[in-house]
Coordinates of C-alpha atoms in Angstrom, one line a residue:
Chain A
M29 CA -111.3 -164.9 -15.1
A30 CA -109.1 -163.0 -13.1
N31 CA -106.2 -164.8 -11.8
K32 CA -106.4 -164.5 -8.0
S33 CA -103.2 -166.0 -6.4
K34 CA -101.2 -163.1 -8.7
P35 CA -102.7 -159.6 -7.7
K36 CA -101.4 -157.1 -9.4
P37 CA -100.6 -154.8 -6.9
K38 CA -101.9 -150.1 -7.2
P39 CA -99.6 -147.9 -9.2
S40 CA -98.4 -145.6 -6.6
Q41 CA -99.2 -142.2 -7.2
H42 CA -95.3 -141.6 -5.5
S43 CA -93.4 -143.9 -8.1
V44 CA -94.3 -141.8 -11.5
Y45 CA -92.6 -138.2 -8.9
L46 CA -90.1 -140.9 -8.7
Y47 CA -89.5 -142.3 -12.1
I48 CA -85.5 -142.3 -13.6
P49 CA -86.8 -138.9 -16.2
N50 CA -88.7 -136.8 -13.9
I51 CA -86.1 -137.3 -11.1
I52 CA -84.0 -135.7 -14.2
G53 CA -86.3 -133.4 -14.2
Y54 CA -85.5 -132.0 -10.9
I55 CA -82.2 -131.9 -11.4
R56 CA -82.3 -130.1 -14.3
I57 CA -84.5 -127.0 -12.6
L58 CA -81.6 -127.2 -9.1
L59 CA -79.2 -126.6 -12.9
N60 CA -81.5 -123.2 -14.3
C61 CA -82.2 -122.2 -10.6
Y62 CA -78.3 -122.4 -9.4
A63 CA -77.4 -121.5 -13.0
F64 CA -79.2 -118.2 -13.4
A65 CA -78.7 -117.8 -9.4
I66 CA -74.7 -116.8 -10.8
C67 CA -74.4 -115.8 -13.2
F68 CA -73.5 -112.3 -13.8
S69 CA -70.8 -113.7 -11.7
S70 CA -68.8 -116.4 -13.8
K71 CA -70.3 -116.4 -17.0
R72 CA -68.8 -119.6 -18.2
L73 CA -70.2 -121.6 -15.9
F74 CA -73.7 -120.3 -16.0
S75 CA -72.8 -121.5 -20.4
A76 CA -72.2 -124.6 -19.0
L77 CA -74.9 -125.8 -16.4
Y78 CA -77.1 -123.7 -18.5
F79 CA -75.6 -125.8 -22.2
L80 CA -75.8 -129.3 -19.2
S81 CA -79.1 -128.7 -18.2
F82 CA -79.9 -129.0 -22.6
V83 CA -78.1 -132.0 -22.6
C84 CA -80.5 -133.3 -20.3
D85 CA -83.6 -132.3 -21.6
A86 CA -82.7 -135.2 -24.2
V87 CA -81.3 -137.5 -21.9
D88 CA -84.3 -137.9 -19.7
G89 CA -86.7 -138.3 -22.7
W90 CA -84.9 -141.3 -23.4
C91 CA -84.8 -142.7 -20.2
A92 CA -87.9 -142.4 -20.1
R93 CA -88.4 -144.8 -23.6
K94 CA -86.2 -146.9 -22.2
F95 CA -87.4 -147.5 -19.2
N96 CA -90.6 -147.2 -19.7
Q97 CA -91.4 -144.7 -17.6
S98 CA -93.0 -141.7 -19.5
S99 CA -95.6 -139.7 -17.7
T100 CA -98.2 -137.1 -18.0
F101 CA -96.7 -135.0 -15.3
G102 CA -93.0 -135.8 -17.0
A103 CA -94.2 -134.4 -20.1
V104 CA -95.2 -130.7 -18.5
L105 CA -92.7 -131.8 -16.5
D106 CA -90.0 -130.7 -19.2
M107 CA -92.2 -128.3 -21.8
V108 CA -92.5 -126.2 -17.7
T109 CA -89.0 -126.1 -17.1
D110 CA -87.5 -124.9 -20.8
R111 CA -90.4 -122.4 -21.3
I112 CA -89.1 -121.4 -17.6
S113 CA -85.4 -121.5 -18.4
T114 CA -85.4 -119.8 -22.7
A115 CA -87.9 -116.8 -20.7
C116 CA -85.3 -116.4 -17.7
L117 CA -82.4 -116.4 -20.8
L118 CA -84.0 -113.7 -22.7
V119 CA -84.6 -111.4 -18.7
I120 CA -80.2 -111.5 -18.5
L121 CA -80.6 -110.5 -22.1
S122 CA -82.7 -107.2 -21.9
Q123 CA -81.3 -106.1 -19.0
V124 CA -77.1 -106.5 -21.0
Y125 CA -78.8 -105.8 -24.5
R126 CA -80.0 -102.7 -25.5
P127 CA -82.7 -102.2 -26.3
S128 CA -84.1 -104.4 -24.4
L129 CA -87.5 -103.8 -26.3
V130 CA -85.6 -107.2 -28.8
F131 CA -85.9 -109.2 -26.2
L132 CA -88.8 -108.4 -24.8
S133 CA -90.8 -109.0 -27.8
L134 CA -88.8 -112.2 -27.9
L135 CA -90.2 -113.2 -24.7
A136 CA -93.7 -112.2 -25.7
L137 CA -93.1 -114.4 -28.8
D138 CA -92.3 -117.1 -27.4
I139 CA -94.7 -117.1 -24.5
A140 CA -97.6 -116.6 -26.8
S141 CA -96.8 -119.0 -29.6
H142 CA -96.2 -122.0 -27.4
W143 CA -99.5 -120.9 -25.4
L144 CA -101.7 -120.8 -28.4
Q145 CA -100.0 -124.2 -30.4
M146 CA -100.9 -125.8 -27.2
Y147 CA -104.6 -124.7 -26.5
S148 CA -105.6 -125.6 -29.6
S149 CA -103.9 -129.1 -30.4
F150 CA -105.9 -130.3 -27.1
L151 CA -109.3 -128.9 -29.2
A152 CA -107.7 -130.0 -31.6
G153 CA -107.1 -133.3 -29.6
K154 CA -103.5 -133.9 -31.5
A155 CA -101.2 -136.3 -29.8
S156 CA -98.7 -133.7 -29.8
H157 CA -98.3 -130.1 -31.0
K158 CA -95.1 -131.4 -33.2
D159 CA -97.4 -133.6 -34.9
V160 CA -99.2 -131.2 -37.8
K161 CA -99.7 -132.5 -40.8
D162 CA -102.6 -130.4 -42.6
S163 CA -100.7 -127.3 -42.0
S164 CA -100.4 -126.3 -46.5
N165 CA -97.7 -123.6 -45.5
W166 CA -94.2 -124.6 -47.3
L167 CA -92.0 -123.3 -44.0
F168 CA -94.7 -125.0 -41.4
R169 CA -94.6 -128.2 -43.0
L170 CA -90.6 -128.8 -43.4
Y171 CA -90.4 -127.8 -40.6
Y172 CA -93.3 -130.2 -39.1
G173 CA -91.7 -133.4 -41.3
N174 CA -88.0 -133.2 -40.5
R175 CA -87.0 -133.2 -37.0
M176 CA -82.8 -132.8 -37.9
F177 CA -84.5 -129.0 -39.1
M178 CA -87.2 -128.8 -36.4
G179 CA -83.7 -129.9 -34.1
Y180 CA -81.3 -127.2 -35.8
C181 CA -84.2 -124.4 -34.7
C182 CA -85.1 -125.5 -31.5
V183 CA -80.4 -125.6 -30.9
A184 CA -80.3 -122.8 -32.8
C185 CA -81.7 -120.3 -29.7
E186 CA -80.8 -122.1 -27.3
V187 CA -77.1 -121.7 -28.6
L188 CA -77.4 -117.7 -30.0
Y189 CA -79.0 -116.1 -26.6
I190 CA -75.8 -118.7 -24.5
A191 CA -73.7 -117.1 -27.2
L192 CA -75.0 -113.3 -26.9
F193 CA -74.1 -113.5 -23.2
L194 CA -70.9 -114.6 -23.6
I195 CA -69.8 -112.3 -26.1
S196 CA -71.2 -109.2 -23.8
K197 CA -68.9 -107.3 -22.1
N198 CA -71.1 -105.0 -19.9
H199 CA -74.3 -104.2 -18.7
T200 CA -75.3 -101.3 -21.6
E201 CA -74.0 -103.5 -25.2
D202 CA -75.9 -102.0 -28.3
L203 CA -77.3 -105.4 -29.6
M204 CA -77.3 -104.3 -33.6
D205 CA -73.1 -102.7 -32.7
V206 CA -72.4 -106.1 -30.8
V207 CA -73.9 -108.3 -33.7
V208 CA -72.1 -106.5 -36.6
T209 CA -68.9 -107.0 -35.8
T210 CA -69.1 -110.5 -34.3
L211 CA -70.5 -110.8 -37.9
K212 CA -67.8 -108.7 -39.4
E213 CA -64.7 -111.1 -37.4
G214 CA -64.7 -114.2 -39.6
S215 CA -63.7 -116.1 -37.1
P216 CA -64.9 -119.5 -36.1
L217 CA -67.4 -117.7 -33.2
S218 CA -68.5 -115.6 -36.8
I219 CA -70.5 -118.3 -37.9
L220 CA -71.8 -119.7 -35.5
V221 CA -73.3 -116.9 -33.6
G222 CA -74.3 -116.6 -38.4
I223 CA -76.0 -120.2 -38.5
S224 CA -77.6 -119.9 -35.2
L225 CA -78.9 -116.2 -36.2
F226 CA -80.3 -118.1 -38.9
G227 CA -81.9 -120.9 -36.9
C228 CA -83.4 -118.9 -34.6
S229 CA -85.3 -115.5 -37.6
I230 CA -86.5 -119.2 -39.1
K231 CA -88.2 -119.9 -35.3
Q232 CA -89.9 -116.9 -34.7
V233 CA -91.2 -117.1 -38.6
I234 CA -92.1 -120.5 -37.2
N235 CA -94.0 -118.3 -33.6
I236 CA -95.6 -116.4 -35.6
I237 CA -97.1 -118.5 -37.9
Q238 CA -97.8 -121.7 -35.4
M239 CA -100.1 -118.5 -34.3
K240 CA -101.9 -118.1 -36.6
T241 CA -102.9 -121.4 -37.5
A242 CA -104.1 -122.2 -33.4
A243 CA -105.5 -119.5 -33.5
D244 CA -107.5 -120.7 -37.1
A245 CA -107.9 -123.7 -35.4
C246 CA -109.3 -121.9 -32.2
V247 CA -112.0 -120.1 -34.5
L248 CA -112.8 -123.2 -36.1
Y249 CA -113.3 -125.8 -33.4
D250 CA -116.4 -122.6 -32.2
T251 CA -117.6 -122.5 -36.1
E252 CA -117.5 -126.3 -35.5
K253 CA -119.7 -125.9 -32.3
K254 CA -122.3 -123.5 -33.3
Q255 CA -122.6 -125.8 -36.1
K256 CA -123.0 -129.3 -34.6
P257 CA -126.8 -129.6 -33.2
Chain B
M23 CA -138.2 -131.4 -41.8
A24 CA -135.1 -128.8 -43.3
N25 CA -136.7 -125.8 -44.1
K26 CA -135.2 -124.4 -47.7
S27 CA -137.2 -121.9 -47.8
K28 CA -134.8 -120.3 -45.3
P29 CA -131.0 -121.7 -45.7
K30 CA -128.7 -120.9 -42.5
P31 CA -125.4 -118.2 -43.5
K32 CA -122.7 -120.6 -42.8
P33 CA -121.4 -118.9 -39.7
S34 CA -117.7 -117.3 -40.9
Q35 CA -113.8 -118.2 -40.0
L36 CA -113.6 -114.0 -40.1
S37 CA -116.5 -113.0 -38.0
V38 CA -115.1 -114.1 -34.7
Y39 CA -111.7 -112.2 -35.5
L40 CA -113.5 -109.9 -35.7
Y41 CA -116.2 -110.1 -32.7
I42 CA -116.8 -106.7 -30.8
P43 CA -114.5 -107.8 -27.9
N44 CA -111.9 -110.2 -29.8
I45 CA -110.8 -106.0 -31.1
I46 CA -111.1 -105.0 -27.7
G47 CA -108.4 -107.7 -27.2
Y48 CA -106.4 -106.6 -30.7
I49 CA -106.9 -103.0 -28.2
R50 CA -105.0 -104.7 -25.1
I51 CA -102.6 -105.8 -27.6
L52 CA -101.3 -102.3 -29.4
L53 CA -101.9 -100.7 -25.2
N54 CA -99.6 -102.9 -24.3
C55 CA -96.8 -102.5 -27.0
Y56 CA -96.5 -98.5 -27.1
A57 CA -97.3 -98.9 -22.5
F58 CA -93.4 -101.6 -22.9
A59 CA -91.7 -99.5 -25.7
I60 CA -92.8 -95.8 -23.8
C61 CA -92.2 -97.1 -19.9
F62 CA -88.6 -95.9 -19.3
S63 CA -89.1 -92.5 -20.5
S64 CA -92.3 -91.5 -19.3
K65 CA -92.9 -94.1 -16.1
R66 CA -96.9 -92.9 -15.4
L67 CA -98.1 -92.2 -19.1
F68 CA -96.5 -96.3 -19.1
S69 CA -99.3 -96.8 -15.3
A70 CA -101.7 -95.1 -16.9
L71 CA -101.7 -97.4 -20.0
Y72 CA -101.1 -100.2 -18.5
F73 CA -103.6 -99.7 -15.7
L74 CA -106.7 -98.9 -19.0
S75 CA -104.8 -102.9 -20.9
F76 CA -106.2 -104.2 -17.4
V77 CA -109.6 -102.7 -16.9
C78 CA -109.8 -103.1 -21.1
D79 CA -109.8 -107.0 -20.0
A80 CA -112.7 -106.3 -17.4
V81 CA -114.7 -105.1 -19.9
D82 CA -113.7 -107.7 -22.6
G83 CA -116.1 -109.5 -20.1
W84 CA -118.4 -107.9 -19.9
C85 CA -118.7 -107.8 -23.7
A86 CA -118.6 -110.9 -24.5
R87 CA -121.5 -111.6 -22.5
K88 CA -124.0 -108.6 -22.8
F89 CA -123.3 -109.0 -27.3
N90 CA -122.8 -113.3 -26.5
Q91 CA -120.2 -113.1 -28.1
A92 CA -117.9 -115.4 -26.3
S93 CA -115.1 -117.3 -28.0
T94 CA -112.4 -119.9 -27.5
F95 CA -110.0 -117.6 -30.0
G96 CA -110.7 -114.8 -27.2
A97 CA -110.5 -116.3 -23.9
V98 CA -107.2 -117.3 -25.7
L99 CA -106.0 -114.4 -26.5
D100 CA -107.5 -112.9 -22.8
M101 CA -105.2 -115.4 -21.2
V102 CA -102.0 -115.6 -23.0
T103 CA -101.8 -111.3 -23.2
D104 CA -102.1 -111.1 -19.3
R105 CA -99.2 -113.7 -19.3
I106 CA -97.5 -111.8 -21.3
S107 CA -97.9 -108.5 -19.5
T108 CA -97.4 -109.4 -16.5
A109 CA -94.2 -111.1 -17.9
C110 CA -93.4 -107.9 -19.5
L111 CA -93.8 -105.9 -16.5
L112 CA -91.9 -108.8 -14.0
V113 CA -88.6 -107.9 -16.5
I114 CA -88.2 -104.0 -16.2
L115 CA -88.4 -104.6 -12.8
S116 CA -85.8 -106.9 -12.8
Q117 CA -84.5 -104.2 -14.7
V118 CA -84.5 -102.4 -12.4
Y119 CA -84.7 -104.0 -8.5
R120 CA -81.5 -105.8 -7.8
P121 CA -81.6 -108.6 -6.6
S122 CA -83.1 -109.1 -9.9
L123 CA -83.4 -113.0 -9.0
V124 CA -86.7 -111.9 -7.4
F125 CA -88.5 -111.3 -10.7
L126 CA -87.5 -114.1 -12.2
S127 CA -88.4 -116.3 -9.3
L128 CA -92.0 -114.2 -9.7
L129 CA -91.5 -114.7 -13.6
A130 CA -91.2 -118.5 -13.4
L131 CA -93.4 -119.1 -10.6
D132 CA -96.1 -116.9 -13.0
I133 CA -95.5 -119.6 -15.9
A134 CA -95.0 -122.1 -14.5
S135 CA -98.3 -122.5 -12.2
H136 CA -100.6 -120.6 -15.3
W137 CA -99.1 -123.5 -17.5
L138 CA -100.2 -126.2 -15.6
Q139 CA -103.0 -125.3 -14.1
M140 CA -104.2 -125.2 -17.6
Y141 CA -102.5 -128.7 -18.9
S142 CA -104.4 -130.5 -15.7
S143 CA -107.5 -128.6 -17.0
F144 CA -107.4 -130.1 -20.1
L145 CA -106.7 -132.8 -18.8
V146 CA -109.0 -133.5 -15.9
G147 CA -111.4 -131.4 -18.6
K148 CA -113.1 -129.5 -16.1
A149 CA -115.6 -126.1 -17.5
S150 CA -111.9 -124.4 -16.5
H151 CA -108.7 -123.4 -13.7
K152 CA -111.8 -121.2 -11.7
D153 CA -113.5 -124.2 -10.8
V154 CA -112.1 -125.4 -8.3
K155 CA -113.6 -128.1 -6.0
D156 CA -112.2 -130.9 -5.2
S157 CA -109.3 -129.5 -3.0
S158 CA -108.8 -129.5 0.9
N159 CA -107.0 -127.1 1.5
W160 CA -108.0 -124.2 3.4
L161 CA -106.9 -120.7 1.7
F162 CA -107.6 -122.4 -1.9
K163 CA -111.5 -123.0 -0.8
L164 CA -111.1 -119.7 0.2
Y165 CA -109.4 -118.2 -2.8
Y166 CA -111.0 -120.2 -6.0
G167 CA -114.8 -120.2 -3.7
N168 CA -114.8 -116.0 -3.3
R169 CA -114.6 -114.3 -6.5
M170 CA -113.9 -110.7 -4.5
F171 CA -111.0 -112.4 -2.8
M172 CA -110.0 -114.4 -5.4
G173 CA -110.0 -110.7 -7.4
Y174 CA -107.8 -108.6 -4.5
C175 CA -104.5 -111.6 -4.8
C176 CA -105.1 -110.6 -9.2
V177 CA -105.3 -106.8 -8.7
A178 CA -102.6 -106.7 -5.8
C179 CA -100.1 -108.4 -8.0
E180 CA -100.9 -106.2 -10.5
V181 CA -101.2 -102.9 -8.1
L182 CA -98.1 -103.9 -6.6
Y183 CA -95.7 -104.2 -9.3
T184 CA -97.1 -101.2 -10.8
A185 CA -95.8 -100.0 -7.9
L186 CA -93.2 -100.8 -7.8
F187 CA -92.2 -99.6 -10.6
L188 CA -93.2 -96.1 -10.1
I189 CA -91.6 -95.5 -7.1
S190 CA -88.4 -96.9 -8.4
K191 CA -85.5 -94.0 -9.1
N192 CA -82.9 -95.1 -10.7
H193 CA -81.6 -98.3 -12.7
T194 CA -79.9 -100.0 -9.1
E195 CA -82.7 -99.6 -6.5
D196 CA -81.9 -102.2 -3.5
F197 CA -85.8 -103.9 -3.0
M198 CA -86.4 -104.6 0.3
D199 CA -84.6 -100.8 0.9
V200 CA -87.0 -99.7 -1.5
V201 CA -90.1 -101.9 0.2
V202 CA -89.4 -101.7 3.9
T203 CA -89.0 -96.8 3.6
T204 CA -91.9 -97.1 2.0
L205 CA -93.9 -99.1 3.9
K206 CA -92.1 -96.6 7.9
V207 CA -93.9 -93.8 5.8
G208 CA -96.9 -94.0 7.1
S209 CA -98.6 -91.8 4.2
P210 CA -101.5 -94.2 1.2
L211 CA -99.2 -94.4 -0.3
S212 CA -97.2 -97.4 2.2
V213 CA -101.2 -98.8 2.8
L214 CA -101.8 -98.9 -0.8
V215 CA -98.0 -101.2 -1.0
G216 CA -99.0 -102.9 2.4
V217 CA -102.5 -104.3 0.9
S218 CA -101.7 -105.4 -2.0
L219 CA -98.3 -106.6 -0.8
F220 CA -100.1 -108.4 1.1
G221 CA -102.6 -109.5 -1.3
C222 CA -99.7 -110.4 -4.0
S223 CA -98.2 -112.6 -1.7
I224 CA -101.1 -114.7 -0.6
K225 CA -101.8 -115.2 -5.1
Q226 CA -97.5 -117.2 -5.6
I227 CA -98.7 -119.4 -2.4
I228 CA -102.0 -120.0 -4.3
N229 CA -99.5 -120.2 -7.5
I230 CA -97.5 -123.4 -5.2
I231 CA -100.3 -124.9 -4.8
Q232 CA -101.5 -125.0 -7.6
M233 CA -98.9 -126.6 -8.5
K234 CA -99.0 -129.3 -6.6
T235 CA -102.2 -129.9 -7.7
A236 CA -102.2 -130.1 -11.5
A237 CA -99.2 -132.0 -11.2
D238 CA -101.4 -134.5 -8.8
A239 CA -104.2 -134.5 -11.6
C240 CA -101.6 -135.1 -14.5
V241 CA -100.0 -138.3 -11.9
L242 CA -103.6 -139.4 -11.4
Y243 CA -104.8 -139.3 -15.1
D244 CA -101.7 -141.7 -16.0
T245 CA -102.6 -143.1 -13.4
E246 CA -105.9 -143.9 -14.2
K247 CA -105.5 -144.2 -17.5
K248 CA -103.4 -147.2 -16.3
Q249 CA -106.1 -149.3 -13.6
K250 CA -108.4 -149.5 -16.8
L251 CA -106.2 -151.0 -19.0
M252 CA -104.7 -153.1 -17.2
T253 CA -108.2 -154.3 -15.5
R254 CA -109.9 -154.0 -19.2
H255 CA -112.1 -157.0 -19.1
P256 CA -113.4 -158.6 -22.7
D257 CA -117.1 -158.2 -21.1
F258 CA -117.5 -155.0 -21.7
S259 CA -120.6 -155.0 -19.6
R260 CA -119.4 -156.1 -16.5
F261 CA -117.6 -152.7 -17.0
K262 CA -118.8 -150.2 -14.1
K263 CA -119.2 -146.9 -16.5
S264 CA -121.9 -145.3 -13.5
S265 CA -118.7 -143.7 -12.1
M266 CA -117.2 -142.9 -15.4
H267 CA -118.5 -140.5 -18.1
P268 CA -118.9 -142.0 -21.3
N269 CA -116.1 -139.7 -23.3
H270 CA -113.5 -141.0 -21.0
I271 CA -113.8 -144.2 -22.0
A272 CA -113.3 -142.8 -25.6
C273 CA -110.1 -141.1 -24.9
L274 CA -108.7 -144.1 -22.0
L275 CA -109.1 -146.8 -25.1
M276 CA -106.1 -143.9 -27.5
P277 CA -103.5 -144.6 -24.8
S278 CA -101.2 -142.5 -27.2
Q279 CA -103.5 -139.5 -27.4
Q280 CA -103.7 -137.3 -24.0
V281 CA -107.0 -136.2 -24.3
G282 CA -109.7 -137.4 -26.1
V283 CA -111.5 -134.9 -28.7
D284 CA -114.9 -135.7 -27.4
Q285 CA -114.1 -134.7 -23.0
E286 CA -112.4 -131.6 -24.2
Y287 CA -115.8 -130.2 -26.5
Q288 CA -117.2 -130.3 -23.8
T289 CA -114.5 -128.9 -21.8
C290 CA -113.9 -126.1 -24.0
G291 CA -118.2 -124.9 -25.1
S292 CA -118.5 -124.3 -21.0
M293 CA -114.9 -122.2 -21.0
A294 CA -115.7 -120.0 -24.2
E295 CA -119.2 -119.2 -21.7
M296 CA -117.3 -118.9 -18.7
C297 CA -115.3 -115.9 -21.1

């Protein structure tokens, strides 16, 4: 039944590295490297580049679907770039604001929740860590059931962090002072900070719930394994 | 055939959270939280607590084997605590030393290499990311073939970071200055910093190679999946099973799912046993 007149070309391993979405991924990495190299000398350029990298994140997903070039490597590249860029932004915020423990904690929560969630997704065999259908928590269901709400919370975090960085004037800002002052102003910036602060808080609560759910999944996995003959 | 007179007790989910190695894991987390809270006010206490947490890391592995209380949750708890404590230490080093880009890069490399390696281990179904037998790179084979060498490189990183933090006097140290001055002094500290600097450098090179290897594994996974789907023959008996793990077929038949449950069942069984 094999048609010998038209031999199928062997897919080359090189081609995945040259997929369009993955090339956009490399551009994202370069944008981030340059952005963090100049972040203290030019805050506005940093913010623009960081935002551009965020836009590329959406574009490469669209390209993957449009050109049918989805790949596991691309998904991992995306995930890792997201984690590292958020981590580095939290690091520079911890340098600018006191107490830095706030941003250390946010960094710890970001790493822990994403790591646990990914691990438990692999164990449970879910298609994506974003496909959580079996949780009883109402906030969890709202977050994962409604992609707009999820998108709002994720974007809110990034917007808040960038805004905090842009607002800061020197290297020893008191975080509570700055936030309260900004909110009291009543300017468009106040509204932006207020809305993104709300979304970011929701995201952190989700992160904590996610850690508990993922930990339960790990425990359940072991329990079921022991019960099977 | 079932013996009804002695029913098996259902293992409680609660009990895994109360396993001794996991309780040690919680203690590690509390130690780290307190350590980082006081790190600038008392560097020596911070270093002692950080070192103590590192010792607990070894102790909980030993306890897991001794009390037969290895668990997937415990392995993940360990891994996440390691990653976060190293990340936070790199953050405070980036506050103390200039240029902070050095420590931002080390942080990025640590996150990227461990994440990629874990992901590719799941895809390929290896027992543990520490079991790499098929790499052709000599340094890679030396690192993973020799547990003492691996241990030296990992410990060297933590020792170097902690030493750098202890040495620093104020918040605007020039990184190269401090390292070169310390090495030139010729004291026991110089030897310690020199030896750990060497080990830490090896570890970073390994991290970079690991990222490339893991990326290749992700690409190979997709390539094999596509080839199998393209060449799958309706007459299943002609499909070569001998070269493939039976569970691998299950995950290949579900293209939307990146990993098959059964395949990972085996993976994580041995992973948990190795903690």
